[in-house]
Amino acid sequence: MSDQRLIVDEGVLDINYIPSNLLHREAQLRSLRMIYDFMLSAPYEMSQRAIIVGGVGSGKTALARVFGRGLRDEAKRKRLRVEYVHVNCRELRGSLFMVLRRVVKTLRPEFPERGYAPNELMETLMQLLGEDNGQLLLCLDEVDALIDTEGSDALYQLTRVHESQPDAPRRLSLLLITKDRGVFEKLDRSTVSSLQRNLIEMPEYSAPQLGGIVAARAEAAFRKGAIPLEVVDFIAELASSENGDARCAIDLLWGAGKRAEMEGATQVKPEHVRQVSAGVLSPVKKEGLNHLSLHERLTLLAIARFFKTSTAPHATTGEVEQLYRVACEERGETPRAHTQFWKYLENLKATGIITSKVDSGSQGRTQLITLGKVTSEDLEREVLKGVEQK
Ligand SMILES: Nc1ncnc2c1ncn2[C@@H]1O[C@H](COP(=O)(O)OP(=O)(O)O)[C@@H](O)[C@H]1O
Ligand SMILES: [Mg+2]
């Protein structure tokens, strides 16, 4: 049994796992280092803010944590007291009180629960930093939640904490994370302008970039050879169609690995990936196949049958057309001409059930068809249901 294990280190596949090496985010990491460099080179002299903006799974949380880890290490080398505390505002229900309590608890784990009053927490925090003669970079992840609940107030307080004593050492800097920069429209103008000077944008990952991220994670988590390269690329392709979401990619990798293990397979196959993606991404579940014509369904049947027997991640149009003819003949239907068959494929693409790309490796215009969001078995069953009704 033990030799059938495909995943050797499941912790690596946890969505909150922080990879030792963050790919394709060198520029963003460099920006952060520049913005907060003063904490190491000119401590206490200023206080900075920056915002990381990007879609779900663009690596915002990972970027901040990797940066925070590096900042702490570097400070230690320089014998400076620099803390990095990362809080998720949504998990803390968008409450400034809960955020501050979490920060204080992190800095002073032994601090009594009742040791502070809500309206004095801000002061308590600054007092603790003073006692340590420390600096704190506070990362407010999913800051949208904080703004939604507290309006301008919370950020106003946090950004102006040093204003009452202009000559005192600067101890608190902020790093905000949001997927929606629109939330800042809810803030008063001066708070916004003090925040938006340092905007770090996280573009969507491309399919090849996601491929690299998945490959690195797979290598750390799986037994050697358990995930063929084409399965890595397949996962990357699916996640890239979900707005380049690395979170989706890691979830697919983990889920497919678990399914393959449960089945006792020696390798992860595209169908294992589909078993997972069908649960989260499937347009078949969402909308059904009712709006499709008989011949579109027969085309889908052909696609389902191809992937049921093949472990290739793609089918060529030729392969599908051949199976389409077989499916027509079984039912005494005349197969439609090639140009019409192409239109069926186009319509099926529009539904999102299949996707396609041009095969760059071959001469001519071979289209490669991908079935990404439903398993071939489910698809065959759904199609047969519909075909029998017609
Ligand atoms: N550039 C990257 N290199 C390696 N892993 C990454 C990278 N970007 C994201 N990840 C991984 O993808 C998952 C989602 O990233 P995360 O930082 O949580 O995204 P976000 O916070 O933007 O929604 C995490 O498990 C993270 O480790
Ligand atoms: Mg995040």
Tab-separated table of C-alpha atoms and ligand atoms in Angstrom:
chain	number	residue	atom	x	y	z
A	1	MET	CA	0.000	0.000	0.000
A	2	SER	CA	2.739	2.417	0.982
A	3	ASP	CA	4.370	2.203	-2.439
A	4	GLN	CA	1.104	3.410	-3.951
A	5	ARG	CA	1.255	6.753	-2.234
A	6	LEU	CA	1.565	9.523	-4.767
A	7	ILE	CA	1.610	12.449	-2.363
A	8	VAL	CA	4.620	12.337	-0.091
A	9	ASP	CA	4.208	15.742	1.566
A	10	GLU	CA	0.591	16.838	1.696
A	11	GLY	CA	1.345	19.973	3.716
A	12	VAL	CA	2.924	21.461	0.613
A	13	LEU	CA	-0.453	21.267	-1.137
A	14	ASP	CA	-2.197	23.282	1.567
A	15	ILE	CA	-3.446	26.536	0.105
A	16	ASN	CA	-1.794	28.449	2.969
A	17	TYR	CA	1.601	26.870	2.414
A	18	ILE	CA	4.202	29.510	1.681
A	19	PRO	CA	6.554	28.372	-1.062
A	20	SER	CA	10.236	29.041	-0.449
A	21	ASN	CA	10.489	30.539	-3.898
A	22	LEU	CA	7.844	32.841	-5.363
A	23	LEU	CA	7.885	32.648	-9.143
A	24	HIS	CA	7.174	35.576	-11.483
A	25	ARG	CA	6.788	38.091	-8.680
A	26	GLU	CA	10.366	39.357	-8.549
A	27	ALA	CA	9.383	42.911	-9.510
A	28	GLN	CA	6.685	43.108	-6.840
A	29	LEU	CA	9.033	41.735	-4.217
A	30	ARG	CA	11.647	44.293	-5.202
A	31	SER	CA	9.099	47.113	-4.873
A	32	LEU	CA	8.184	45.988	-1.382
A	33	ARG	CA	11.838	45.847	-0.376
A	34	MET	CA	12.358	49.383	-1.602
A	35	ILE	CA	9.263	50.781	0.075
A	36	TYR	CA	10.051	49.314	3.478
A	37	ASP	CA	13.835	49.451	3.254
A	38	PHE	CA	13.936	52.327	5.755
A	39	MET	CA	12.831	49.944	8.512
A	40	LEU	CA	16.279	48.410	8.210
A	41	SER	CA	18.399	51.298	7.006
A	42	ALA	CA	16.826	54.270	8.825
A	43	PRO	CA	14.683	52.772	11.574
A	44	TYR	CA	12.044	54.864	13.382
A	45	GLU	CA	12.377	57.748	10.938
A	46	MET	CA	9.249	57.229	8.957
A	47	SER	CA	6.169	55.174	8.473
A	48	GLN	CA	5.092	53.749	5.138
A	49	ARG	CA	2.015	52.285	3.513
A	50	ALA	CA	1.522	50.239	0.387
A	51	ILE	CA	-1.338	48.395	-1.261
A	52	ILE	CA	-1.154	45.087	-3.072
A	53	VAL	CA	-3.953	44.765	-5.623
A	54	GLY	CA	-4.769	41.699	-7.694
A	55	GLY	CA	-7.381	39.061	-8.434
A	56	VAL	CA	-8.104	35.902	-6.486
A	57	GLY	CA	-5.129	33.557	-6.597
A	58	SER	CA	-2.724	36.141	-8.007
A	59	GLY	CA	-0.361	35.453	-5.121
A	60	LYS	CA	-1.083	38.503	-2.947
A	61	THR	CA	-1.053	36.703	0.380
A	62	ALA	CA	1.963	34.603	-0.569
A	63	LEU	CA	3.857	37.705	-1.723
A	64	ALA	CA	3.205	39.566	1.520
A	65	ARG	CA	4.169	36.603	3.691
A	66	VAL	CA	7.326	35.859	1.754
A	67	PHE	CA	8.292	39.507	2.008
A	68	GLY	CA	7.458	39.610	5.724
A	69	ARG	CA	9.565	36.529	6.394
A	70	GLY	CA	12.526	38.091	4.582
A	71	LEU	CA	12.114	41.394	6.398
A	72	ARG	CA	12.134	39.684	9.779
A	73	ASP	CA	15.216	37.624	8.900
A	74	GLU	CA	17.104	40.624	7.619
A	75	ALA	CA	16.233	42.631	10.740
A	76	LYS	CA	17.447	39.822	12.946
A	77	ARG	CA	20.780	39.834	11.143
A	78	LYS	CA	21.017	43.561	11.804
A	79	ARG	CA	19.921	43.112	15.406
A	80	LEU	CA	16.902	45.313	14.898
A	81	ARG	CA	13.549	44.590	16.455
A	82	VAL	CA	11.201	44.425	13.474
A	83	GLU	CA	7.941	42.510	13.596
A	84	TYR	CA	5.796	41.495	10.658
A	85	VAL	CA	2.235	40.581	11.593
A	86	HIS	CA	-0.205	39.315	8.992
A	87	VAL	CA	-3.916	39.443	9.781
A	88	ASN	CA	-6.842	38.529	7.587
A	89	CYS	CA	-9.534	41.156	8.118
A	90	ARG	CA	-12.317	39.024	6.705
A	91	GLU	CA	-11.576	36.201	9.121
A	92	LEU	CA	-11.707	38.778	11.896
A	93	ARG	CA	-15.110	39.934	10.659
A	94	GLY	CA	-13.806	43.284	9.533
A	95	SER	CA	-13.561	44.524	13.087
A	96	LEU	CA	-10.725	46.889	14.006
A	97	PHE	CA	-11.016	45.746	17.589
A	98	MET	CA	-10.502	42.127	16.632
A	99	VAL	CA	-7.634	43.043	14.317
A	100	LEU	CA	-5.859	44.983	17.056
A	101	ARG	CA	-6.504	42.276	19.593
A	102	ARG	CA	-4.955	39.731	17.251
A	103	VAL	CA	-1.894	41.930	16.750
A	104	VAL	CA	-1.430	42.458	20.484
A	105	LYS	CA	-1.896	38.727	21.105
A	106	THR	CA	0.759	37.982	18.503
A	107	LEU	CA	3.250	40.384	20.039
A	108	ARG	CA	2.411	39.311	23.608
A	109	PRO	CA	0.996	35.786	23.664
A	110	GLU	CA	0.864	35.895	27.445
A	111	PHE	CA	-1.199	39.106	27.553
A	112	PRO	CA	-4.447	38.579	29.506
A	113	GLU	CA	-7.627	38.559	27.436
A	114	ARG	CA	-9.174	41.238	29.632
A	115	GLY	CA	-6.056	43.316	29.872
A	116	TYR	CA	-7.288	46.035	27.576
A	117	ALA	CA	-10.343	48.058	26.725
A	118	PRO	CA	-11.501	48.238	23.111
A	119	ASN	CA	-11.039	51.976	22.762
A	120	GLU	CA	-7.546	51.803	24.237
A	121	LEU	CA	-6.204	48.960	22.141
A	122	MET	CA	-4.517	51.259	19.673
A	123	GLU	CA	-2.676	52.935	22.517
A	124	THR	CA	-1.823	49.596	24.081
A	125	LEU	CA	-0.278	48.458	20.834
A	126	MET	CA	1.876	51.567	20.499
A	127	GLN	CA	2.904	51.223	24.112
A	128	LEU	CA	4.044	47.641	23.574
A	129	LEU	CA	6.055	48.650	20.522
A	130	GLY	CA	7.638	51.379	22.609
A	131	GLU	CA	8.552	48.919	25.372
A	132	ASP	CA	10.280	46.709	22.803
A	133	ASN	CA	11.735	49.686	21.013
A	134	GLY	CA	10.395	47.848	17.977
A	135	GLN	CA	8.921	48.565	14.571
A	136	LEU	CA	5.913	46.781	13.216
A	137	LEU	CA	4.825	46.157	9.664
A	138	LEU	CA	1.166	45.296	9.953
A	139	CYS	CA	-0.305	43.540	6.932
A	140	LEU	CA	-4.071	43.885	6.625
A	141	ASP	CA	-5.055	41.136	4.211
A	142	GLU	CA	-8.532	41.373	2.616
A	143	VAL	CA	-8.742	44.917	3.924
A	144	ASP	CA	-12.048	45.289	2.019
A	145	ALA	CA	-13.751	43.628	4.970
A	146	LEU	CA	-12.312	46.189	7.376
A	147	ILE	CA	-13.433	49.085	5.195
A	148	ASP	CA	-16.889	47.576	4.693
A	149	THR	CA	-17.445	47.237	8.419
A	150	GLU	CA	-15.643	50.251	9.805
A	151	GLY	CA	-15.813	52.744	6.943
A	152	SER	CA	-12.950	55.229	6.901
A	153	ASP	CA	-12.436	55.132	10.627
A	154	ALA	CA	-10.119	52.170	11.087
A	155	LEU	CA	-7.628	53.158	8.392
A	156	TYR	CA	-7.837	56.757	9.472
A	157	GLN	CA	-6.745	55.783	12.963
A	158	LEU	CA	-4.035	53.446	11.764
A	159	THR	CA	-2.509	55.904	9.317
A	160	ARG	CA	-2.521	58.806	11.751
A	161	VAL	CA	-1.297	57.111	14.842
A	162	HIS	CA	1.965	59.055	14.791
A	163	GLU	CA	0.465	62.461	14.199
A	164	SER	CA	-0.103	63.474	17.807
A	165	GLN	CA	3.636	63.180	18.508
A	166	PRO	CA	5.506	64.280	15.403
A	167	ASP	CA	8.928	63.895	17.028
A	168	ALA	CA	8.400	60.449	18.505
A	169	PRO	CA	9.948	57.407	16.802
A	170	ARG	CA	7.887	55.970	13.967
A	171	ARG	CA	6.942	52.414	14.773
A	172	LEU	CA	3.936	51.382	12.712
A	173	SER	CA	3.848	50.827	8.959
A	174	LEU	CA	1.021	49.268	6.963
A	175	LEU	CA	0.703	46.883	4.065
A	176	LEU	CA	-2.826	46.515	2.698
A	177	ILE	CA	-4.126	43.780	0.428
A	178	THR	CA	-7.282	43.884	-1.644
A	179	LYS	CA	-8.674	42.267	-4.751
A	180	ASP	CA	-10.858	45.270	-5.460
A	181	ARG	CA	-9.333	48.712	-5.540
A	182	GLY	CA	-12.844	50.148	-5.704
A	183	VAL	CA	-13.116	49.810	-1.923
A	184	PHE	CA	-10.837	52.789	-1.463
A	185	GLU	CA	-13.480	55.015	-2.996
A	186	LYS	CA	-15.302	54.663	0.288
A	187	LEU	CA	-12.485	56.395	2.174
A	188	ASP	CA	-11.921	60.085	2.674
A	189	ARG	CA	-9.636	61.634	0.157
A	190	SER	CA	-6.568	62.330	2.250
A	191	THR	CA	-6.470	58.783	3.612
A	192	VAL	CA	-6.706	57.469	0.066
A	193	SER	CA	-3.947	59.658	-1.277
A	194	SER	CA	-1.637	58.748	1.577
A	195	LEU	CA	-2.262	55.078	0.809
A	196	GLN	CA	-2.158	54.970	-2.936
A	197	ARG	CA	1.321	56.319	-3.441
A	198	ASN	CA	2.636	52.774	-3.339
A	199	LEU	CA	0.460	50.563	-5.442
A	200	ILE	CA	1.705	47.085	-6.237
A	201	GLU	CA	-0.214	45.360	-8.966
A	202	MET	CA	-0.457	41.631	-9.443
A	203	PRO	CA	-1.231	40.768	-13.057
A	204	GLU	CA	-3.022	37.522	-13.914
A	205	TYR	CA	-0.722	34.552	-14.305
A	206	SER	CA	-0.429	33.180	-17.838
A	207	ALA	CA	-0.824	29.465	-18.506
A	208	PRO	CA	2.953	28.890	-18.780
A	209	GLN	CA	3.547	30.788	-15.525
A	210	LEU	CA	0.915	28.706	-13.771
A	211	GLY	CA	2.603	25.643	-15.258
A	212	GLY	CA	5.824	26.620	-13.507
A	213	ILE	CA	4.044	27.238	-10.214
A	214	VAL	CA	2.210	23.910	-10.376
A	215	ALA	CA	5.338	22.022	-11.424
A	216	ALA	CA	7.345	23.388	-8.487
A	217	ARG	CA	4.589	22.538	-6.030
A	218	ALA	CA	4.094	19.083	-7.545
A	219	GLU	CA	7.775	18.350	-7.310
A	220	ALA	CA	7.817	19.208	-3.622
A	221	ALA	CA	4.626	17.303	-2.802
A	222	PHE	CA	4.473	14.237	-5.055
A	223	ARG	CA	6.528	11.146	-5.580
A	224	LYS	CA	8.839	11.513	-8.543
A	225	GLY	CA	7.045	10.761	-11.791
A	226	ALA	CA	3.585	10.766	-10.202
A	227	ILE	CA	2.473	13.751	-12.252
A	228	PRO	CA	3.250	13.710	-15.958
A	229	LEU	CA	4.207	17.031	-17.473
A	230	GLU	CA	1.091	17.106	-19.634
A	231	VAL	CA	-1.084	16.901	-16.535
A	232	VAL	CA	0.768	19.876	-15.071
A	233	ASP	CA	0.104	21.789	-18.284
A	234	PHE	CA	-3.508	20.676	-18.299
A	235	ILE	CA	-4.056	22.030	-14.780
A	236	ALA	CA	-2.297	25.263	-15.734
A	237	GLU	CA	-4.532	25.642	-18.764
A	238	LEU	CA	-7.705	25.198	-16.722
A	239	ALA	CA	-6.565	27.643	-14.051
A	240	SER	CA	-5.534	30.175	-16.639
A	241	SER	CA	-9.080	30.141	-18.008
A	242	GLU	CA	-10.168	30.974	-14.440
A	243	ASN	CA	-8.402	34.349	-14.631
A	244	GLY	CA	-4.970	32.931	-13.934
A	245	ASP	CA	-5.961	31.771	-10.482
A	246	ALA	CA	-3.046	29.971	-8.797
A	247	ARG	CA	-5.360	29.015	-5.956
A	248	CYS	CA	-7.542	27.096	-8.396
A	249	ALA	CA	-4.433	25.444	-9.833
A	250	ILE	CA	-3.184	24.273	-6.425
A	251	ASP	CA	-6.657	23.011	-5.495
A	252	LEU	CA	-6.867	21.004	-8.713
A	253	LEU	CA	-3.399	19.582	-8.128
A	254	TRP	CA	-4.246	18.495	-4.606
A	255	GLY	CA	-7.698	17.155	-5.485
A	256	ALA	CA	-6.493	15.228	-8.524
A	257	GLY	CA	-3.650	13.730	-6.494
A	258	LYS	CA	-6.071	12.567	-3.804
A	259	ARG	CA	-8.396	11.002	-6.359
A	260	ALA	CA	-5.587	9.212	-8.112
A	261	GLU	CA	-4.375	7.831	-4.766
A	262	MET	CA	-7.856	6.703	-3.788
A	263	GLU	CA	-8.113	4.830	-7.042
A	264	GLY	CA	-4.736	3.227	-6.488
A	265	ALA	CA	-3.456	4.743	-9.726
A	266	THR	CA	0.284	4.938	-10.278
A	267	GLN	CA	0.047	8.369	-11.907
A	268	VAL	CA	-2.300	11.337	-11.915
A	269	LYS	CA	-4.314	11.435	-15.149
A	270	PRO	CA	-6.347	14.180	-16.847
A	271	GLU	CA	-9.566	12.404	-15.854
A	272	HIS	CA	-8.599	12.775	-12.186
A	273	VAL	CA	-8.244	16.496	-12.760
A	274	ARG	CA	-11.645	16.596	-14.433
A	275	GLN	CA	-13.200	14.758	-11.507
A	276	VAL	CA	-12.176	17.692	-9.343
A	277	SER	CA	-12.820	20.520	-11.771
A	278	ALA	CA	-16.276	19.113	-12.555
A	279	GLY	CA	-17.241	19.796	-8.962
A	280	VAL	CA	-16.147	23.407	-8.977
A	281	LEU	CA	-16.134	24.681	-12.520
A	282	SER	CA	-18.658	22.658	-14.483
A	283	PRO	CA	-20.973	24.500	-16.889
A	284	VAL	CA	-22.775	21.183	-17.445
A	285	LYS	CA	-23.962	21.172	-13.855
A	286	LYS	CA	-24.848	24.838	-13.974
A	287	GLU	CA	-26.817	24.965	-17.204
A	288	GLY	CA	-27.322	21.419	-18.440
A	289	LEU	CA	-27.372	20.429	-22.072
A	290	ASN	CA	-31.004	21.192	-22.846
A	291	HIS	CA	-30.279	23.967	-25.300
A	292	LEU	CA	-28.101	21.782	-27.538
A	293	SER	CA	-29.254	20.248	-30.841
A	294	LEU	CA	-29.104	16.498	-31.500
A	295	HIS	CA	-25.930	16.742	-33.582
A	296	GLU	CA	-24.219	18.961	-31.055
A	297	ARG	CA	-24.971	16.274	-28.514
A	298	LEU	CA	-23.590	13.582	-30.772
A	299	THR	CA	-20.438	15.673	-31.121
A	300	LEU	CA	-20.220	15.883	-27.341
A	301	LEU	CA	-20.777	12.155	-27.099
A	302	ALA	CA	-17.812	11.667	-29.407
A	303	ILE	CA	-15.691	13.923	-27.199
A	304	ALA	CA	-16.783	12.089	-24.053
A	305	ARG	CA	-15.903	8.745	-25.600
A	306	PHE	CA	-12.521	9.927	-26.739
A	307	PHE	CA	-11.500	11.042	-23.255
A	308	LYS	CA	-12.994	7.982	-21.638
A	309	THR	CA	-10.457	5.793	-23.342
A	310	SER	CA	-7.533	8.181	-23.807
A	311	THR	CA	-5.255	9.650	-21.174
A	312	ALA	CA	-4.178	12.408	-23.553
A	313	PRO	CA	-5.226	15.851	-22.316
A	314	HIS	CA	-6.330	16.939	-25.804
A	315	ALA	CA	-8.164	15.460	-28.774
A	316	THR	CA	-7.657	16.558	-32.360
A	317	THR	CA	-10.728	17.559	-34.365
A	318	GLY	CA	-10.032	14.637	-36.696
A	319	GLU	CA	-10.199	12.169	-33.828
A	320	VAL	CA	-13.447	13.651	-32.611
A	321	GLU	CA	-15.007	13.807	-36.063
A	322	GLN	CA	-14.351	10.129	-36.595
A	323	LEU	CA	-16.087	9.206	-33.339
A	324	TYR	CA	-18.902	11.613	-34.214
A	325	ARG	CA	-19.544	9.630	-37.414
A	326	VAL	CA	-19.654	6.410	-35.437
A	327	ALA	CA	-22.150	7.933	-33.001
A	328	CYS	CA	-24.346	9.081	-35.915
A	329	GLU	CA	-24.301	5.689	-37.544
A	330	GLU	CA	-25.309	3.954	-34.312
A	331	ARG	CA	-28.463	6.018	-34.349
A	332	GLY	CA	-29.193	5.911	-38.065
A	333	GLU	CA	-28.390	9.603	-38.388
A	334	THR	CA	-26.570	10.963	-41.418
A	335	PRO	CA	-23.322	12.599	-40.266
A	336	ARG	CA	-23.219	16.263	-41.234
A	337	ALA	CA	-20.495	17.674	-43.468
A	338	HIS	CA	-17.154	18.819	-42.084
A	339	THR	CA	-17.970	22.539	-42.155
A	340	GLN	CA	-21.167	21.900	-40.218
A	341	PHE	CA	-19.269	19.750	-37.734
A	342	TRP	CA	-16.938	22.702	-37.155
A	343	LYS	CA	-19.895	24.881	-36.303
A	344	TYR	CA	-21.008	22.345	-33.704
A	345	LEU	CA	-17.588	22.568	-32.123
A	346	GLU	CA	-17.807	26.362	-32.125
A	347	ASN	CA	-21.195	26.244	-30.420
A	348	LEU	CA	-19.932	23.805	-27.830
A	349	LYS	CA	-16.994	26.084	-27.120
A	350	ALA	CA	-19.406	28.938	-26.570
A	351	THR	CA	-21.140	26.940	-23.838
A	352	GLY	CA	-17.818	26.558	-22.034
A	353	ILE	CA	-18.057	22.752	-21.874
A	354	ILE	CA	-15.030	22.379	-24.108
A	355	THR	CA	-12.178	24.666	-24.992
A	356	SER	CA	-9.785	24.514	-27.894
A	357	LYS	CA	-6.462	25.805	-29.063
A	358	VAL	CA	-4.511	25.587	-32.262
A	359	ASP	CA	-1.768	22.991	-32.203
A	360	SER	CA	1.360	25.019	-32.789
A	361	GLY	CA	3.506	21.910	-33.126
A	362	SER	CA	1.972	20.645	-36.342
A	363	GLN	CA	1.671	22.059	-39.834
A	364	GLY	CA	-1.751	23.136	-40.961
A	365	ARG	CA	-4.522	24.166	-38.636
A	366	THR	CA	-5.120	21.311	-36.280
A	367	GLN	CA	-7.379	22.267	-33.440
A	368	LEU	CA	-6.859	20.614	-30.105
A	369	ILE	CA	-9.963	20.085	-28.017
A	370	THR	CA	-9.884	20.063	-24.247
A	371	LEU	CA	-12.506	18.703	-21.931
A	372	GLY	CA	-11.712	20.476	-18.705
A	373	LYS	CA	-14.709	20.953	-16.526
A	374	VAL	CA	-16.623	17.704	-16.562
A	375	THR	CA	-15.499	14.099	-16.425
A	376	SER	CA	-15.892	12.077	-19.580
A	377	GLU	CA	-18.157	9.659	-17.716
A	378	ASP	CA	-20.513	12.336	-16.459
A	379	LEU	CA	-20.591	13.923	-19.867
A	380	GLU	CA	-21.380	10.659	-21.620
A	381	ARG	CA	-24.164	9.933	-19.163
A	382	GLU	CA	-25.667	13.413	-19.493
A	383	VAL	CA	-25.500	13.316	-23.281
A	384	LEU	CA	-27.033	9.847	-23.514
A	385	LYS	CA	-29.909	10.983	-21.306
A	386	GLY	CA	-30.597	13.827	-23.695
A	387	VAL	CA	-30.078	11.837	-26.887
A	388	GLU	CA	-32.529	9.181	-25.768
A	389	GLN	CA	-35.182	11.804	-25.047
A	390	LYS	CA	-34.906	13.313	-28.513
B	1	LIG	N1	4.224	33.200	-7.750
B	1	LIG	C1	3.923	32.096	-7.066
B	1	LIG	N2	4.833	31.116	-6.890
B	1	LIG	C2	4.517	30.009	-6.181
B	1	LIG	N3	3.315	29.801	-5.605
B	1	LIG	C3	2.366	30.750	-5.760
B	1	LIG	C4	2.625	31.937	-6.484
B	1	LIG	N4	1.509	32.706	-6.483
B	1	LIG	C5	0.584	32.027	-5.796
B	1	LIG	N5	1.084	30.849	-5.337
B	1	LIG	C6	0.355	29.853	-4.564
B	1	LIG	O1	-1.000	29.856	-5.004
B	1	LIG	C7	-1.911	29.846	-3.927
B	1	LIG	C8	-2.772	31.104	-3.972
B	1	LIG	O2	-1.988	32.244	-3.712
B	1	LIG	P1	-2.453	33.380	-2.704
B	1	LIG	O3	-1.258	34.160	-2.321
B	1	LIG	O4	-3.255	32.792	-1.592
B	1	LIG	O5	-3.391	34.241	-3.659
B	1	LIG	P2	-4.305	35.500	-3.300
B	1	LIG	O6	-3.981	35.904	-1.901
B	1	LIG	O7	-3.940	36.539	-4.316
B	1	LIG	O8	-5.724	35.036	-3.480
B	1	LIG	C9	-1.089	29.748	-2.675
B	1	LIG	O9	-1.062	28.406	-2.240
B	1	LIG	C10	0.287	30.244	-3.099
B	1	LIG	O10	1.295	29.605	-2.362
B	2	MG	MG	-5.156	36.014	-0.211
